Structures are given as structure tokens and as C-alpha cells.
């Protein structure tokens, strides 16, 4: 079975690729979780985050924006002491701030994120053809920052777009690629 080459390096990646990555995802909690995990991944291997995902879910109240937005100093201290997650002050603070930003939105998070879906998208022939950013991910990052979100640069936004199926970057030979 042909897969995107990155998905064949570990069983964790294979399962993530086959079952989740690139499939259209909706729902405020689901999208907030993915946005948060992509921010924590910044500068790290996705495998690190993937292997700690259940710990992140437990630490961040299953990424329920209302619950995370209510986190205070004691929660922050708890998170910074939790060896099961990535303990980065800026990323922890960003996740809490982003939960608050989700609650302040005047449109559903789904609608906001999916509004940046490109009108057309060229399927990459190889991994070398996959961009790190696009005009749409740059626009998404700019709008999210304008709305008070943190750790949402263009590269992180493009990774989010890929992960939740806003763009389909399964390479042309991958069994998961959807015919254009």
C-alpha cells in the first residue's frame, strides 16, 4: 500500500496518516485541540506531540475551550509541572489565551478556519512539492492574530490546514489521496 513517505517511519505516524491526517474535521473542540497541538509542535517533531496527545487531553480538560479559558495560576503551575506534556511557558500561556479567543469569536471557529480553504489546490506529486506556507495560511495567521490568537504563524496554520483537511496534501501516489 502506497502512503506519503513520512507516514512509514513509525507505526504511530502510519496510524495517524491512515486514520486522521487530511480528513475533513469540524467541531469547535476538535479544531481547538488540533490548533493547540500544532502550536505545541512548533520547533519539535510531530511524533513527540502525537505520543503525548492523551496527556495533553487530560492536562487541558479535553480541550474544551470554556474549561481551558477558565484556567488560572494554579492550573498554569500544574501544567508547567506536568512531565506528560511539553512544558513551555509561551505555549501553555498561548493555549489558555487561545481558548479565551475562541470564546470571543463572533463566528464559529469552524467557519473561521474553513473560510481559508483555497478555491483550488494542486495535489503534490512528492513531499518536496508540499509548501511550508501558502497565501491562505498567511491570511489565516494574520486574521487569527488580529483576533487575539497566539502561536499561529503561517507555517503552523498550514500544518493545521493539512491536519484537518482544509487542504489535502496526500501525495498523488498515496492511497489516501482523493482524486482531483
Short mmCIF file of C-alpha atoms in Angstrom, two decimals:
data_model
loop_
_atom_site.label_atom_id
_atom_site.label_comp_id
_atom_site.label_asym_id
_atom_site.label_seq_id
_atom_site.Cartn_x
_atom_site.Cartn_y
_atom_site.Cartn_z
CA UNK A 1 0.00 0.00 0.00
CA UNK A 2 1.45 3.36 -1.00
CA UNK A 3 1.48 6.11 1.62
CA UNK A 4 3.03 9.52 1.96
CA UNK A 5 6.68 8.72 2.76
CA UNK A 6 6.60 10.47 6.18
CA UNK A 7 3.89 8.06 7.32
CA UNK A 8 6.06 4.98 7.00
CA UNK A 9 8.74 5.81 9.57
CA UNK A 10 6.84 4.66 12.68
CA UNK A 11 3.59 2.83 13.46
CA UNK A 12 2.38 5.99 15.24
CA UNK A 13 2.74 8.02 12.06
CA UNK A 14 1.17 5.26 9.96
CA UNK A 15 -1.95 5.14 12.12
CA UNK A 16 -2.20 8.95 12.25
CA UNK A 17 -1.77 9.21 8.48
CA UNK A 18 -4.23 6.45 7.64
CA UNK A 19 -6.95 7.39 10.12
CA UNK A 20 -6.75 11.14 10.72
CA UNK A 21 -4.37 13.36 8.79
CA UNK A 22 -6.01 15.23 5.97
CA UNK A 23 -9.56 14.11 6.72
CA UNK A 24 -12.02 16.98 6.98
CA UNK A 25 -12.55 17.80 10.64
CA UNK A 26 -15.22 20.02 12.16
CA UNK A 27 -16.28 20.98 15.65
CA UNK A 28 -15.03 23.70 17.94
CA UNK A 29 -13.40 21.35 20.47
CA UNK A 30 -11.76 19.24 17.77
CA UNK A 31 -10.38 22.23 15.92
CA UNK A 32 -9.22 23.94 19.11
CA UNK A 33 -7.39 20.74 20.06
CA UNK A 34 -5.66 20.50 16.70
CA UNK A 35 -4.77 24.20 16.71
CA UNK A 36 -3.30 23.80 20.21
CA UNK A 37 -1.32 20.68 19.36
CA UNK A 38 0.07 22.27 16.20
CA UNK A 39 1.23 25.22 18.31
CA UNK A 40 2.91 22.89 20.80
CA UNK A 41 4.59 21.11 17.89
CA UNK A 42 6.28 24.31 16.72
CA UNK A 43 10.01 23.62 16.74
CA UNK A 44 9.52 19.97 17.71
CA UNK A 45 8.78 16.70 16.00
CA UNK A 46 5.09 15.96 15.44
CA UNK A 47 5.84 12.48 16.75
CA UNK A 48 6.63 13.99 20.16
CA UNK A 49 3.21 15.64 20.27
CA UNK A 50 1.39 12.65 18.85
CA UNK A 51 2.82 10.37 21.53
CA UNK A 52 1.83 12.84 24.27
CA UNK A 53 -1.62 13.62 22.86
CA UNK A 54 -3.58 11.74 25.53
CA UNK A 55 -1.56 13.51 28.22
CA UNK A 56 -2.34 16.85 26.57
CA UNK A 57 -6.04 15.99 26.51
CA UNK A 58 -6.02 15.14 30.21
CA UNK A 59 -3.98 18.22 31.13
CA UNK A 60 -6.10 20.62 29.07
CA UNK A 61 -9.58 19.40 30.04
CA UNK A 62 -10.05 17.55 26.74
CA UNK A 63 -9.53 20.91 25.00
CA UNK A 64 -12.97 22.20 25.95
CA UNK A 65 -12.47 25.93 25.25
CA UNK A 66 -14.75 27.02 28.12
CA UNK A 67 -12.79 24.96 30.64
CA UNK A 68 -9.34 25.94 29.34
CA UNK A 69 -10.34 29.64 29.20
CA UNK A 70 -11.09 29.46 32.93
CA UNK A 71 -7.60 28.17 33.80
CA UNK A 72 -5.83 30.33 36.36
CA UNK A 73 -2.46 30.48 38.08
CA UNK A 74 -2.88 27.10 39.83
CA UNK A 75 -3.71 25.41 36.51
CA UNK A 76 -0.74 27.05 34.84
CA UNK A 77 1.55 25.81 37.62
CA UNK A 78 0.06 22.32 37.30
CA UNK A 79 0.69 22.34 33.55
CA UNK A 80 4.26 23.53 33.94
CA UNK A 81 4.90 20.65 36.37
CA UNK A 82 3.32 18.02 34.10
CA UNK A 83 6.09 15.93 32.51
CA UNK A 84 3.49 14.27 30.28
CA UNK A 85 3.17 17.36 28.08
CA UNK A 86 5.55 19.87 26.53
CA UNK A 87 6.30 22.33 29.32
CA UNK A 88 6.85 25.60 27.53
CA UNK A 89 5.65 28.79 29.22
CA UNK A 90 4.80 30.56 25.99
CA UNK A 91 2.89 27.61 24.53
CA UNK A 92 0.95 26.93 27.72
CA UNK A 93 0.01 30.60 28.01
CA UNK A 94 -0.92 30.69 24.31
CA UNK A 95 -3.24 27.71 24.68
CA UNK A 96 -5.09 29.38 27.55
CA UNK A 97 -5.24 32.69 25.69
CA UNK A 98 -6.43 30.92 22.53
CA UNK A 99 -9.27 29.26 24.44
CA UNK A 100 -10.35 32.71 25.56
CA UNK A 101 -10.06 33.97 21.98
CA UNK A 102 -12.28 31.11 20.78
CA UNK A 103 -14.97 32.22 23.24
CA UNK A 104 -14.72 35.81 21.95
CA UNK A 105 -15.28 34.87 18.30
CA UNK A 106 -18.26 36.37 16.51
CA UNK A 107 -18.33 33.37 14.14
CA UNK A 108 -17.93 29.65 14.87
CA UNK A 109 -14.30 28.52 14.89
CA UNK A 110 -15.22 26.02 12.13
CA UNK A 111 -16.43 28.76 9.84
CA UNK A 112 -13.44 30.97 10.55
CA UNK A 113 -10.81 28.31 9.86
CA UNK A 114 -12.57 26.76 6.88
CA UNK A 115 -13.04 30.20 5.30
CA UNK A 116 -9.35 30.00 4.38
CA UNK A 117 -9.75 26.87 2.26
CA UNK A 118 -8.22 27.59 -1.14
CA UNK A 119 -10.52 27.69 -4.13
CA UNK A 120 -8.17 25.34 -5.93
CA UNK A 121 -5.40 23.15 -4.58
CA UNK A 122 -2.81 21.26 -6.60
CA UNK A 123 -2.06 17.85 -5.19
CA UNK A 124 1.67 17.48 -4.51
CA UNK A 125 3.38 14.89 -6.64
CA UNK A 126 6.09 14.34 -3.99
CA UNK A 127 6.83 15.53 -0.47
CA UNK A 128 9.26 18.05 -1.98
CA UNK A 129 6.26 19.73 -3.62
CA UNK A 130 4.48 20.38 -0.30
CA UNK A 131 4.83 24.03 0.71
CA UNK A 132 5.54 25.20 4.26
CA UNK A 133 3.17 28.14 3.85
CA UNK A 134 0.64 29.43 1.36
CA UNK A 135 -1.17 32.70 0.77
CA UNK A 136 -4.14 31.19 2.60
CA UNK A 137 -2.11 30.10 5.64
CA UNK A 138 -0.57 33.57 5.80
CA UNK A 139 -4.02 35.14 5.67
CA UNK A 140 -5.30 32.72 8.33
CA UNK A 141 -2.39 33.54 10.63
CA UNK A 142 -2.93 37.27 10.19
CA UNK A 143 -6.65 37.00 10.96
CA UNK A 144 -6.16 34.71 13.95
CA UNK A 145 -3.55 37.06 15.41
CA UNK A 146 -5.88 40.00 14.83
CA UNK A 147 -8.46 38.13 16.90
CA UNK A 148 -6.04 37.57 19.78
CA UNK A 149 -4.71 34.08 19.00
CA UNK A 150 -1.06 33.26 19.69
CA UNK A 151 1.42 30.75 18.24
CA UNK A 152 -0.47 30.75 14.96
CA UNK A 153 2.14 31.71 12.40
CA UNK A 154 1.77 30.85 8.71
CA UNK A 155 3.67 27.55 8.99
CA UNK A 156 1.64 26.40 11.99
CA UNK A 157 -1.55 27.45 10.21
CA UNK A 158 -0.58 25.48 7.10
CA UNK A 159 0.15 22.39 9.22
CA UNK A 160 -3.28 22.85 10.81
CA UNK A 161 -4.89 23.18 7.37
CA UNK A 162 -3.25 19.92 6.32
CA UNK A 163 -4.11 18.06 9.52
CA UNK A 164 -7.82 18.95 9.47
CA UNK A 165 -8.35 18.51 5.74
CA UNK A 166 -8.71 22.15 4.73
CA UNK A 167 -6.08 21.18 2.16
CA UNK A 168 -5.35 17.64 1.02
CA UNK A 169 -1.59 17.20 0.77
CA UNK A 170 -1.51 13.43 0.47
CA UNK A 171 0.92 12.90 -2.39
CA UNK A 172 -0.51 11.70 -5.68
CA UNK A 173 0.63 8.10 -5.19
CA UNK A 174 -0.79 7.81 -1.67
CA UNK A 175 -3.78 5.52 -1.21
CA UNK A 176 -5.47 8.27 0.84
CA UNK A 177 -5.30 10.87 -1.90
CA UNK A 178 -8.68 11.92 -3.17
CA UNK A 179 -8.85 12.08 -6.96
CA UNK A 180 -8.78 15.68 -8.19
#
